[in-house]
Coordinates of C-alpha atoms and ligand atoms in Angstrom, one line a residue:
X1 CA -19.5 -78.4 13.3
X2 CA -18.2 -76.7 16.2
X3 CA -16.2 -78.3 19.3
X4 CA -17.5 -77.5 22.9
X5 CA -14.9 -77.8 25.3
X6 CA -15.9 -80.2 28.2
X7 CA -13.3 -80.6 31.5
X8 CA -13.1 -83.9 32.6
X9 CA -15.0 -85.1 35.4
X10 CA -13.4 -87.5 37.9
X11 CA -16.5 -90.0 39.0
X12 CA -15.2 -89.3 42.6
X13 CA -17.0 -86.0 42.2
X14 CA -20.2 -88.1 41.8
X15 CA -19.0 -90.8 44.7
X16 CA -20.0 -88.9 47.7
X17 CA -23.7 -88.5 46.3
X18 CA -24.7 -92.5 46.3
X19 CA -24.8 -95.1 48.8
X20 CA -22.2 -97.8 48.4
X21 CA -24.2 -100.4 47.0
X22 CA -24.6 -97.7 44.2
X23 CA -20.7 -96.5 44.1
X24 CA -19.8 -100.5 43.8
X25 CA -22.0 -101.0 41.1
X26 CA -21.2 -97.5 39.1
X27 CA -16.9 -99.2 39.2
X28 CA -17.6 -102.1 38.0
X29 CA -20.1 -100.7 35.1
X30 CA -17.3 -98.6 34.3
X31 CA -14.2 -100.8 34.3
X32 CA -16.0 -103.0 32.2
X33 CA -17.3 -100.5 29.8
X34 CA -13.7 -98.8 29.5
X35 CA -12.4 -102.2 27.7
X36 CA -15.8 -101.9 25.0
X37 CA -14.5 -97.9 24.3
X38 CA -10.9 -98.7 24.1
X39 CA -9.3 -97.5 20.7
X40 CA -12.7 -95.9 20.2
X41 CA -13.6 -92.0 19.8
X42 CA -17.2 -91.1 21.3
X43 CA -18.5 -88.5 19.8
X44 CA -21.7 -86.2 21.1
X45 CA -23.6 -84.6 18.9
X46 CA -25.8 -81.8 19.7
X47 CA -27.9 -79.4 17.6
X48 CA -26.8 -76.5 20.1
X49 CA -24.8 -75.8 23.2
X50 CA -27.1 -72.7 24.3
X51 CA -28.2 -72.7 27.8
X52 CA -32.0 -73.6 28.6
X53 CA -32.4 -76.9 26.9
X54 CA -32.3 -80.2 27.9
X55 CA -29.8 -82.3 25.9
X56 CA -27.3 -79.8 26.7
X57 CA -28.0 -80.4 30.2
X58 CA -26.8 -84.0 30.5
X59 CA -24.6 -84.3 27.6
X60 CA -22.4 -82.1 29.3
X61 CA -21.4 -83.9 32.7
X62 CA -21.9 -87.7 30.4
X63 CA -18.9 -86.5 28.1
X64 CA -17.7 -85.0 31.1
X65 CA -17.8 -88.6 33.1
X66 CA -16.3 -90.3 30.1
X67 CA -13.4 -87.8 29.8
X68 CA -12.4 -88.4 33.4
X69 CA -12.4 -92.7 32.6
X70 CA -10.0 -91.6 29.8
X71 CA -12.2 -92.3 27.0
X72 CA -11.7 -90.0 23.7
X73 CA -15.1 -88.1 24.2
X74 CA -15.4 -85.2 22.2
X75 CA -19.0 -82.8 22.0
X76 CA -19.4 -81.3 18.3
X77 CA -22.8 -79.2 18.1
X78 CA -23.8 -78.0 14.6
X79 CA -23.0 -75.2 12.4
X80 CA -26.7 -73.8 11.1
X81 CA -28.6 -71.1 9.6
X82 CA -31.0 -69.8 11.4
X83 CA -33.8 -71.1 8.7
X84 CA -32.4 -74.7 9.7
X85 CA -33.1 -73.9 13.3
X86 CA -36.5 -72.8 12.7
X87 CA -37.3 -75.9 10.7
X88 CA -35.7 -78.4 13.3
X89 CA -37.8 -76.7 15.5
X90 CA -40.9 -77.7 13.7
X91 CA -40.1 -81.3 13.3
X92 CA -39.3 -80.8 17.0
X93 CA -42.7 -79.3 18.2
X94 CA -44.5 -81.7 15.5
X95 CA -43.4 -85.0 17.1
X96 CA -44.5 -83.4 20.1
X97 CA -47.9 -83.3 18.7
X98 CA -47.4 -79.6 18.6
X99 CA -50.4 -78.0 16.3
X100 CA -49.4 -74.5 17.0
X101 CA -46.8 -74.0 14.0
X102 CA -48.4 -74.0 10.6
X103 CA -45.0 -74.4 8.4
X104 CA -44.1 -77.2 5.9
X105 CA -42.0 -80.2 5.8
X106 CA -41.7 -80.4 2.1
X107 CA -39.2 -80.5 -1.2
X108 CA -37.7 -77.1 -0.2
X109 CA -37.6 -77.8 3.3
X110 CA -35.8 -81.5 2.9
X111 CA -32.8 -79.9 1.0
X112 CA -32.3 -77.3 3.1
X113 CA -32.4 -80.2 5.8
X114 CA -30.4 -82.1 4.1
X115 CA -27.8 -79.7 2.7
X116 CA -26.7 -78.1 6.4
X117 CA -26.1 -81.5 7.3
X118 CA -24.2 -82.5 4.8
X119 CA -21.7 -79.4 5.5
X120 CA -21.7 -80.4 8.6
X121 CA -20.7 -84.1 8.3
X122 CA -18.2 -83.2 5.8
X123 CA -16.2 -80.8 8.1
X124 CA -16.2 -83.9 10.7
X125 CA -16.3 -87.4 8.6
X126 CA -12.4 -86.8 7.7
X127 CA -11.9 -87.4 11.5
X128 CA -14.2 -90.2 12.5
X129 CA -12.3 -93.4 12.2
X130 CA -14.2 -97.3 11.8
X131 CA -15.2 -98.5 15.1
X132 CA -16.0 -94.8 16.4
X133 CA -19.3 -94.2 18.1
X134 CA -21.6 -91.0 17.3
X135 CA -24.6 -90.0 19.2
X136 CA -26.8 -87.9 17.7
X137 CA -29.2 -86.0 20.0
X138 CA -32.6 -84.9 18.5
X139 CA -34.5 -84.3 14.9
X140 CA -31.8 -81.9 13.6
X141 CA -29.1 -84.5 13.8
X142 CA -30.5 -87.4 12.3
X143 CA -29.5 -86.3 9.0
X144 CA -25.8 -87.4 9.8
X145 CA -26.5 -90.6 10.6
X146 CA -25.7 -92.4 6.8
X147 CA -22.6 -89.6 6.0
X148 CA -20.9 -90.5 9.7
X149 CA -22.1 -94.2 9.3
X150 CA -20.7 -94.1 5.5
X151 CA -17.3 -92.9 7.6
X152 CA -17.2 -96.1 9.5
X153 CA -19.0 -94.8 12.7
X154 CA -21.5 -96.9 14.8
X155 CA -24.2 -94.6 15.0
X156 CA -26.4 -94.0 17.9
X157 CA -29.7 -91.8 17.5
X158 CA -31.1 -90.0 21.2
X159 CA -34.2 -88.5 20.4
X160 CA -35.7 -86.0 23.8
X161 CA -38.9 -85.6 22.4
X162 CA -42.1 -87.4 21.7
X163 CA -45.7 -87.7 22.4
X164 CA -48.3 -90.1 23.2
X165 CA -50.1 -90.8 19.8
X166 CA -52.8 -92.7 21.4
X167 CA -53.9 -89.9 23.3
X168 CA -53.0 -86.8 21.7
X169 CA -55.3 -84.4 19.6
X170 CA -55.9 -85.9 16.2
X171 CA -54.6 -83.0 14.2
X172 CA -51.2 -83.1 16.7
X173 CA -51.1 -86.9 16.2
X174 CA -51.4 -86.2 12.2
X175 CA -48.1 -83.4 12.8
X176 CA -46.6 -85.9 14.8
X177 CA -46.7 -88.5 11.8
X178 CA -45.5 -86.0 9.2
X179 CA -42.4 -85.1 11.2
X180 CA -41.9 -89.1 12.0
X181 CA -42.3 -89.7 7.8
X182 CA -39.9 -86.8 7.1
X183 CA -37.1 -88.4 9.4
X184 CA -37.5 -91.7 9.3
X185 CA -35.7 -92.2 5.7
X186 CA -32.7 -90.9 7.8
X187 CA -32.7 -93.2 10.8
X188 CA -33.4 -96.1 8.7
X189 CA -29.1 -95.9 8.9
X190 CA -29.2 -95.6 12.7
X191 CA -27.9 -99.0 14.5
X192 CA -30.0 -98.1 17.7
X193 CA -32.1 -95.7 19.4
X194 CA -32.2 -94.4 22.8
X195 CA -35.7 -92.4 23.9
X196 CA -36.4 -90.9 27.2
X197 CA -39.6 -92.5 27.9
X198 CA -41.5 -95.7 26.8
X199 CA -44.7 -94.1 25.5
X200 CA -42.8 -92.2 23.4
X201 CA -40.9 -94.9 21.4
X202 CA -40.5 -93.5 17.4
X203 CA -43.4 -95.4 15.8
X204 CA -40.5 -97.4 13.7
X205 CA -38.5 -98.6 16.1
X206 CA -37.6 -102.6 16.2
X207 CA -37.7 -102.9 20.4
X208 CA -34.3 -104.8 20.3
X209 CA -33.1 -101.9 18.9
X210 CA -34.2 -99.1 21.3
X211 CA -33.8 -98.9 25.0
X212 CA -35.5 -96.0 26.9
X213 CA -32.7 -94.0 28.9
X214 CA -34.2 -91.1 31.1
X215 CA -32.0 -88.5 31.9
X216 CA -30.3 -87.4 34.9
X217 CA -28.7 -84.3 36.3
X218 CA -25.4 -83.3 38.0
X219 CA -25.5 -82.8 40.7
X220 CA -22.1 -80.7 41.2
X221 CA -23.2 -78.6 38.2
X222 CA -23.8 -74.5 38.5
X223 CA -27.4 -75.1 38.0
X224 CA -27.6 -78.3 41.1
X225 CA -24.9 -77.2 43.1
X226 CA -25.3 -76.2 46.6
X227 CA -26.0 -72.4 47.2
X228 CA -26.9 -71.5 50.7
X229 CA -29.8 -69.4 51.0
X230 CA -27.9 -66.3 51.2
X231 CA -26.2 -66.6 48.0
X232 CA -29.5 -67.7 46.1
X233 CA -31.1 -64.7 47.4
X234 CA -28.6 -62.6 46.0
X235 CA -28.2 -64.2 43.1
X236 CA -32.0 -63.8 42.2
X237 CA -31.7 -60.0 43.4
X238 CA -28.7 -59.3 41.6
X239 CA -30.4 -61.0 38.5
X240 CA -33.5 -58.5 39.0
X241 CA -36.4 -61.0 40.0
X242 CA -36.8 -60.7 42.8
X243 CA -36.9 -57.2 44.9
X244 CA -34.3 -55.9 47.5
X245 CA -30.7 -55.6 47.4
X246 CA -28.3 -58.5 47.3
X247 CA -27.7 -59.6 51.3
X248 CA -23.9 -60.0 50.4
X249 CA -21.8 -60.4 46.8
X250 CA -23.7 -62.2 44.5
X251 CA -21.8 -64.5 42.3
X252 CA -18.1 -64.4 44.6
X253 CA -17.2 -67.7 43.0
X254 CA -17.1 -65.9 39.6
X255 CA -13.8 -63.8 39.5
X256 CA -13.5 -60.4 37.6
X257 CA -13.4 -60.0 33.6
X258 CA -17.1 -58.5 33.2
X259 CA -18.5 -62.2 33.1
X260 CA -21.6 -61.0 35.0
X261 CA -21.9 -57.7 32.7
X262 CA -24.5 -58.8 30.6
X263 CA -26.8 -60.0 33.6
X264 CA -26.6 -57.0 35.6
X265 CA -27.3 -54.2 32.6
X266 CA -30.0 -56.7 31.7
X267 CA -31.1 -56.8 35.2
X268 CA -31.8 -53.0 35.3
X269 CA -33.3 -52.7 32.0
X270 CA -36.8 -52.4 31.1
X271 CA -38.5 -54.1 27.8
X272 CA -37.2 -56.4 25.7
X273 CA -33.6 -55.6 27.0
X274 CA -34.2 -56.3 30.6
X275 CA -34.7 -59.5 32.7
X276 CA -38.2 -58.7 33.8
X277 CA -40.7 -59.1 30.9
X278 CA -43.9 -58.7 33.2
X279 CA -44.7 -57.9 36.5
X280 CA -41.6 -56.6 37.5
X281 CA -39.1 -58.2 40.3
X282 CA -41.4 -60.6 43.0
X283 CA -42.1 -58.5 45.8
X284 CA -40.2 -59.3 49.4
X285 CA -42.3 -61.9 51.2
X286 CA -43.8 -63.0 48.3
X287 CA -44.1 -67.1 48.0
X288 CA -43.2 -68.0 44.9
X289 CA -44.8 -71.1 42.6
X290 CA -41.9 -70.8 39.7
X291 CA -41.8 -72.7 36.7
X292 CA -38.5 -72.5 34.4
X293 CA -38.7 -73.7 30.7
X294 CA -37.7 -73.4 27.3
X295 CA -40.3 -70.5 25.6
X296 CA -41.8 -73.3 23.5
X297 CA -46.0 -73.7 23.9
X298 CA -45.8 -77.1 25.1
X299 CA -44.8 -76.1 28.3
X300 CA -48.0 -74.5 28.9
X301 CA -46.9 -71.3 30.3
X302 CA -49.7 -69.3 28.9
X303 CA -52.5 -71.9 30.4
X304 CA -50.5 -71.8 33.6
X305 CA -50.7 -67.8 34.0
X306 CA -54.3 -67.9 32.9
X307 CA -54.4 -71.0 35.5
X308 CA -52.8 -68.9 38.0
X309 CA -56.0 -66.0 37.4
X310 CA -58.7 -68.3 37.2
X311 CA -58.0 -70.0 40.4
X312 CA -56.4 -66.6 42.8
X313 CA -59.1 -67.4 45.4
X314 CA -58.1 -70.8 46.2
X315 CA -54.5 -69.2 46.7
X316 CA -53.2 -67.2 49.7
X317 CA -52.7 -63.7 48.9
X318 CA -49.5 -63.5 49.0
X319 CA -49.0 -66.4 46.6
X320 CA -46.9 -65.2 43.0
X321 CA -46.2 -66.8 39.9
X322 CA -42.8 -66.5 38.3
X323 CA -42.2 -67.6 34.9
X324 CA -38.5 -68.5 34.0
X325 CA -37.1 -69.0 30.8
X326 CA -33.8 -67.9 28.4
X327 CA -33.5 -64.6 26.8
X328 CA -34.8 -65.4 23.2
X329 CA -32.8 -64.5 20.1
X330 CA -35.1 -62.1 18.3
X331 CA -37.4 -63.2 15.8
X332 CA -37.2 -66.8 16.8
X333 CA -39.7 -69.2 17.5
X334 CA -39.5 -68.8 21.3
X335 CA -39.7 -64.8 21.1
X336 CA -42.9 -65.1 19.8
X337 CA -44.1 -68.1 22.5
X338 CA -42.9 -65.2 25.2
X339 CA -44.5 -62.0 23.5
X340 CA -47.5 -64.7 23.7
X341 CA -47.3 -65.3 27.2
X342 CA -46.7 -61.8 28.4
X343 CA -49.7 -60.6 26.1
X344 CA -51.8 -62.9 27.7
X345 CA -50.6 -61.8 31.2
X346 CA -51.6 -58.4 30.1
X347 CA -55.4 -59.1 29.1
X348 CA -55.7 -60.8 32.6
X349 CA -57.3 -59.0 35.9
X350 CA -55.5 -56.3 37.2
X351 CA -55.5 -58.4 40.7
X352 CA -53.9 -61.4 38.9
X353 CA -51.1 -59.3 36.8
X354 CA -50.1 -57.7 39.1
X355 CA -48.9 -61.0 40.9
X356 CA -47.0 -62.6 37.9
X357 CA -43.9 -62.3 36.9
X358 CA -42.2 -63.1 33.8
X359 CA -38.2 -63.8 33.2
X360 CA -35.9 -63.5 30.7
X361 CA -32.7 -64.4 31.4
X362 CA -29.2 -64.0 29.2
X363 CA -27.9 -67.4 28.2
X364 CA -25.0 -66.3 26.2
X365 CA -22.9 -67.3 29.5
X366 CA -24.1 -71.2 30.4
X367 CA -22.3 -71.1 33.9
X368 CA -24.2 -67.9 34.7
X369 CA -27.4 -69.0 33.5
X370 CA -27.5 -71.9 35.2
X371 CA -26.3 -70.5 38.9
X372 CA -29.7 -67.8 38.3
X373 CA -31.8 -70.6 37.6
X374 CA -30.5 -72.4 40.6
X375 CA -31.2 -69.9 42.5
X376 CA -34.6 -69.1 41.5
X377 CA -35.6 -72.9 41.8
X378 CA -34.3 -72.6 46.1
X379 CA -35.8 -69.0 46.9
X380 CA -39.8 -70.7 45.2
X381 CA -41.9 -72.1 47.7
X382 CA -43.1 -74.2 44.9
X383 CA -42.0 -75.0 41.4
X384 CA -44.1 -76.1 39.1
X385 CA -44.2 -78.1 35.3
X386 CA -47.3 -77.5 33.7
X387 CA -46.4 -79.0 30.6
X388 CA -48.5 -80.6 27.8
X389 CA -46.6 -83.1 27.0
X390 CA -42.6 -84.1 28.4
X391 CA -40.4 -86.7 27.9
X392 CA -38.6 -86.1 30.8
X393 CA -38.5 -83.2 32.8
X394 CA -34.9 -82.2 34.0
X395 CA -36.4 -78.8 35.1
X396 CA -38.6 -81.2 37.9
X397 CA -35.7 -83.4 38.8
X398 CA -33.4 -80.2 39.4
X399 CA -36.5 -78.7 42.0
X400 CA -36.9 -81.8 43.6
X401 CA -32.8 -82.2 44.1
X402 CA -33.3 -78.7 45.5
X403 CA -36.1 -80.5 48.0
X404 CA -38.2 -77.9 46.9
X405 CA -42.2 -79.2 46.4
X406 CA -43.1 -79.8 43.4
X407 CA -46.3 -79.8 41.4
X408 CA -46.2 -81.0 37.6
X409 CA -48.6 -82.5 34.9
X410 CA -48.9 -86.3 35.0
X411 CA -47.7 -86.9 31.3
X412 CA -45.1 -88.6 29.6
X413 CA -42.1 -89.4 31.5
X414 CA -42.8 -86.7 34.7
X415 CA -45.2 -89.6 35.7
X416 CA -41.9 -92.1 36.3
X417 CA -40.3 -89.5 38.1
X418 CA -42.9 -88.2 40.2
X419 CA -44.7 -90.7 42.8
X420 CA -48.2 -88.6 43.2
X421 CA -48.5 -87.5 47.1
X422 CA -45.1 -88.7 47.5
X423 CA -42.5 -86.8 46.4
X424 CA -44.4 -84.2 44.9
X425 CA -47.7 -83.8 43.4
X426 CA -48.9 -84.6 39.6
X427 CA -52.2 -82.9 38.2
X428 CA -53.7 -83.1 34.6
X429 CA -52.3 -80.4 32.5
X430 CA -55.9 -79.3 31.3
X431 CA -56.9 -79.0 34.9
X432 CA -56.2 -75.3 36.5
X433 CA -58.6 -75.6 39.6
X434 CA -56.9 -79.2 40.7
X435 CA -53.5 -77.5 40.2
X436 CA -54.2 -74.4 42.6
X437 CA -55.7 -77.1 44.8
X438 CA -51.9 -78.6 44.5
X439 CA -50.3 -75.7 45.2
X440 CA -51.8 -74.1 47.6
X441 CA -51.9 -77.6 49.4
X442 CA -48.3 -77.4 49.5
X443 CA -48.5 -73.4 50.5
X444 CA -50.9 -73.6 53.8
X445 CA -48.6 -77.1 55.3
X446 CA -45.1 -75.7 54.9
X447 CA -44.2 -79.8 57.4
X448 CA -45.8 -81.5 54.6
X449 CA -44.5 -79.6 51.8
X450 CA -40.6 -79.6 53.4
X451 CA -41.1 -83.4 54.0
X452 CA -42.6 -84.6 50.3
X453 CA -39.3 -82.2 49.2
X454 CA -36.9 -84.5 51.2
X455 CA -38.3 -87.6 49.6
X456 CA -37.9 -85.5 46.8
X457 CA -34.3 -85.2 47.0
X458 CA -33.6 -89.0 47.9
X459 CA -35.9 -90.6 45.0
X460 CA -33.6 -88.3 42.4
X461 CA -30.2 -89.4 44.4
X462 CA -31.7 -92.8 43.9
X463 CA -33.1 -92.5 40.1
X464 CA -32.1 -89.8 38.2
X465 CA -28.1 -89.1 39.4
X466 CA -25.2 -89.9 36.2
X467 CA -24.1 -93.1 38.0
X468 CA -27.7 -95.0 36.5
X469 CA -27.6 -92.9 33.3
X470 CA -23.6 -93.4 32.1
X471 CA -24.6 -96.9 33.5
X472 CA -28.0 -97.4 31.1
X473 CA -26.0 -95.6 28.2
X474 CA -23.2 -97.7 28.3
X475 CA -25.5 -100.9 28.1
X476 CA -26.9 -99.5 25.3
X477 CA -23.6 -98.8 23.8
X478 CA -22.2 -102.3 23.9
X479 CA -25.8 -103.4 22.3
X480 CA -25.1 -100.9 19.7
X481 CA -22.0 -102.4 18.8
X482 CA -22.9 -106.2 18.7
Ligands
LIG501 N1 -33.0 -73.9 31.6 C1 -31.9 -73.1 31.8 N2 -32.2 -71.7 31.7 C2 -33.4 -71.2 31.5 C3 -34.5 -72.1 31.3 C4 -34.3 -73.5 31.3 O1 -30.8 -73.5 32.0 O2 -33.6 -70.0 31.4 C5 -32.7 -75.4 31.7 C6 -33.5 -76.1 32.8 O3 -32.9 -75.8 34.0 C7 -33.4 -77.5 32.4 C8 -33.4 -77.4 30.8 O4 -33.1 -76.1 30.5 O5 -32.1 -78.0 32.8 C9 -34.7 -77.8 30.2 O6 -34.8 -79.2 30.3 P1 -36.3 -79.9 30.4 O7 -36.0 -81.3 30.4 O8 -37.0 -79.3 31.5 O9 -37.0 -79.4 29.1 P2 -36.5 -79.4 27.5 O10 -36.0 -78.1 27.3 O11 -35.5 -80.5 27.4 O12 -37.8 -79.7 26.8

């Protein structure tokens, strides 16, 4: 396993964001917490640290937060071969009732599972003394729960994913169930489990021994932090989507030593090299509906740029979709999601292709990543989730942190952080018309749209900020450990 470096992060950064009832109850949470971890190591574990996923997201500042209170937090992610990241992929997508992958979860599959975790736990178990606690994040890191258990660890299992089994497609529901039966041997050793959102418990959870934790986001991070509008727009024109030079330095806070190299070559590149993967930069005066995701079907970007065609009249004309995501390692999983989505922008209308816009973005440097997608997320009139299924959608908290409207699917947990007509709107996923409806909604009453955006911005200060997540997770920390 590899170390990730995290800074510690004093919770004053994180003070000026709540109210005091909220800043009371955060210190006392802590100082009681900081007896339980005393003596204790709290290790994170991760199956990556690459940019554009969402455990990355909030393990970061939470091992962040518990460095500052002087715990001994350390983040591992794991060493893998690139077959092992295709297959935690699967069991990834499967439990998400995924039916797009046609691979295997059998004998050849569980020992490769089985023996990259094994290296893995043995080039950490050495270190992990009794009494430590481990969270695993995700399918590719249940494996380690009975060799870092075996070491003396408390073991914690965090699992980001899921999927409605009552209402998903049989054949998904019957992926879903394979993926469960392939893990759950390996669970069986972990003392509890956190999930992101109730309908998405694991079906072999005992309820004392699961508590349902959404996530949060930092707000002081490079993808939440304040840019003013000048900076976002030259970020996203330095980045190359969207047209028209930079109005002053983009990226001043980022000193020297070639850090930005890689997006600005990328930037003026065409193909798979370049930034732009379709479409080209969004034109100047262009409003923007953008949705950012992982490259991974159930985010429906495909439906939501055939959504996008099907529905242009019920749009204003200058109305463009922009499709965000990570530059994909090649031959991966989410290479072919994108050469999917950009072929399917190709067989669409002339009229409609010409006003979508897909982005690749280099995620080799997180901080860099993260200040593009900020910015992208500002300069939209709109951002969108159209996805299948989520857990919890951290790219819909960031927009509406942002205050910019949103408009997501009702599904999983985006229907707990969304109030419908509220703070945003919700639609049904398989609904493209109702959608458009949304957005342009939001498009033609630019009061209404900037107001449901302030709400926006106080329901996530109120819900989805560290101070209730470190809170939650160090409840179920202490219930762990009795
Ligand atoms: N993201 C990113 N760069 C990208 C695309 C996505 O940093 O090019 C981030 C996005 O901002 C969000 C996370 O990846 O913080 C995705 O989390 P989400 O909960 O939306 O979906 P998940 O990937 O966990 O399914």
């Amino acid at each position: 396993m590899r170390t990730i470096d995290v800074a510690p992060l004093p919770l004053s950064e994180l003070e000026p964001h709540l109210d005091e009832i909220a800043a009371h109850r955060l210190r006392d949470g802590v100082a009681a917490a900081q007896a339980l971890l005393e003596g204790r190591v709290l290790w994170t574990v991760t199956p990556t640290d690459q940019a554009g996923a969402g455990p990355v997201e909030t393990v970061a500042p939470l091992v962040g937060y518990a460095r500052g209170l002087g715990v001994d937090a350390r983040w591992l992610c794991l060493d893998a071969p690139a077959e092992f990241i295709a297959l935690s992929g699967r069991l990834h997508s499967w439990i998400h009732g995924d039916i797009g992958d046609r691979g295997r979860l059998g004998d050849k599959e569980r020992d490769l599972y089985e023996h990259t975790l094994a290296s893995n736990a043995e080039n950490v178990a050495g270190d992990i003394c009794e009494g430590d606690i481990v969270i695993l994040h995700d399918p590719a890191t249940a494996g380690l729960a009975r060799p870092l258990k075996a070491a003396g660890a408390v073991v914690v299992w965090r699992c980001h994913a899921g999927a409605d089994l009552a209402t998903a497609d049989p054949e998904g529901v019957e992926d879903a169930q394979r993926a469960w039966a392939f893990l759950d041997r390996y669970l069986e050793d972990a003392d509890y489990v956190i999930v992101s959102c109730e309908e998405y418990r694991p079906p072999f959870t005992e309820p004392e021994a699961c508590a349902v934790i959404p996530p949060s986001i930092n707000p002081d991070s490079p993808k939440n932090r304040v840019l003013d509008m000048d900076e976002a727009w030259s970020i996203a024109r330095l980045a190359g989507i969207f047209d028209g030079e930079p109005p002053f330095d983009a990226f001043p806070f980022i000193r020297g030593d070639g850090r930005t190299d890689a997006l600005r070559s990328a930037a003026a590149e065409n193909g798979e090299s370049g930034v732009m993967r379709a479409g080209g930069p969004v034109p100047l005066g262009a409003r923007t509906i953008t949705q950012v995701s992982r490259w991974d079907r159930l985010k429906g970007m495909r439906e939501l740029a055939i959504a996008f065609a099907e529905n242009l009249g019920a749009l204003p004309d200058d109305a463009h979709l922009l499709l965000v995501g990570p530059r994909p390692g090649s031959g991966t999983a989410a290479a072919r999601v994108l050469d999917e989505v950009v072929e399917a922008v190709e067989l669409l209308p002339a009229a409609a292709r010409s006003r979508i816009h897909i982005a690749a973005v280099p995620a080799q440097d997180r901080e860099i990543n993260a200040l593009v997608v900020n910015a992208a997320q500002r300069v939209s009139s709109v951002v969108t989730q159209r996805s299948i299924v989520e857990a919890f959608g951290l790219t819909v908290a960031e927009a509406m942190w942002k205050k910019t409207p949103v408009v997501a699917s009702g599904v999983g947990g985006i229907r707990t952080q969304v109030t419908d007509g509220v703070d945003g709107a919700l639609v049904d996923p398989h609904d493209g018309a109702a959608w458009a409806q949304a957005v342009a909604d939001l498009l033609l009453f630019p009061e209404r749209a900037a107001e449901m955006g302030a709400t926006a911005h106080e329901s996530v200060r109120r819900s989805f900020l560290p101070d209730r997540h470190l809170l939650q997770v160090l409840d179920a920390l202490a219930a762990a450990l009795e």
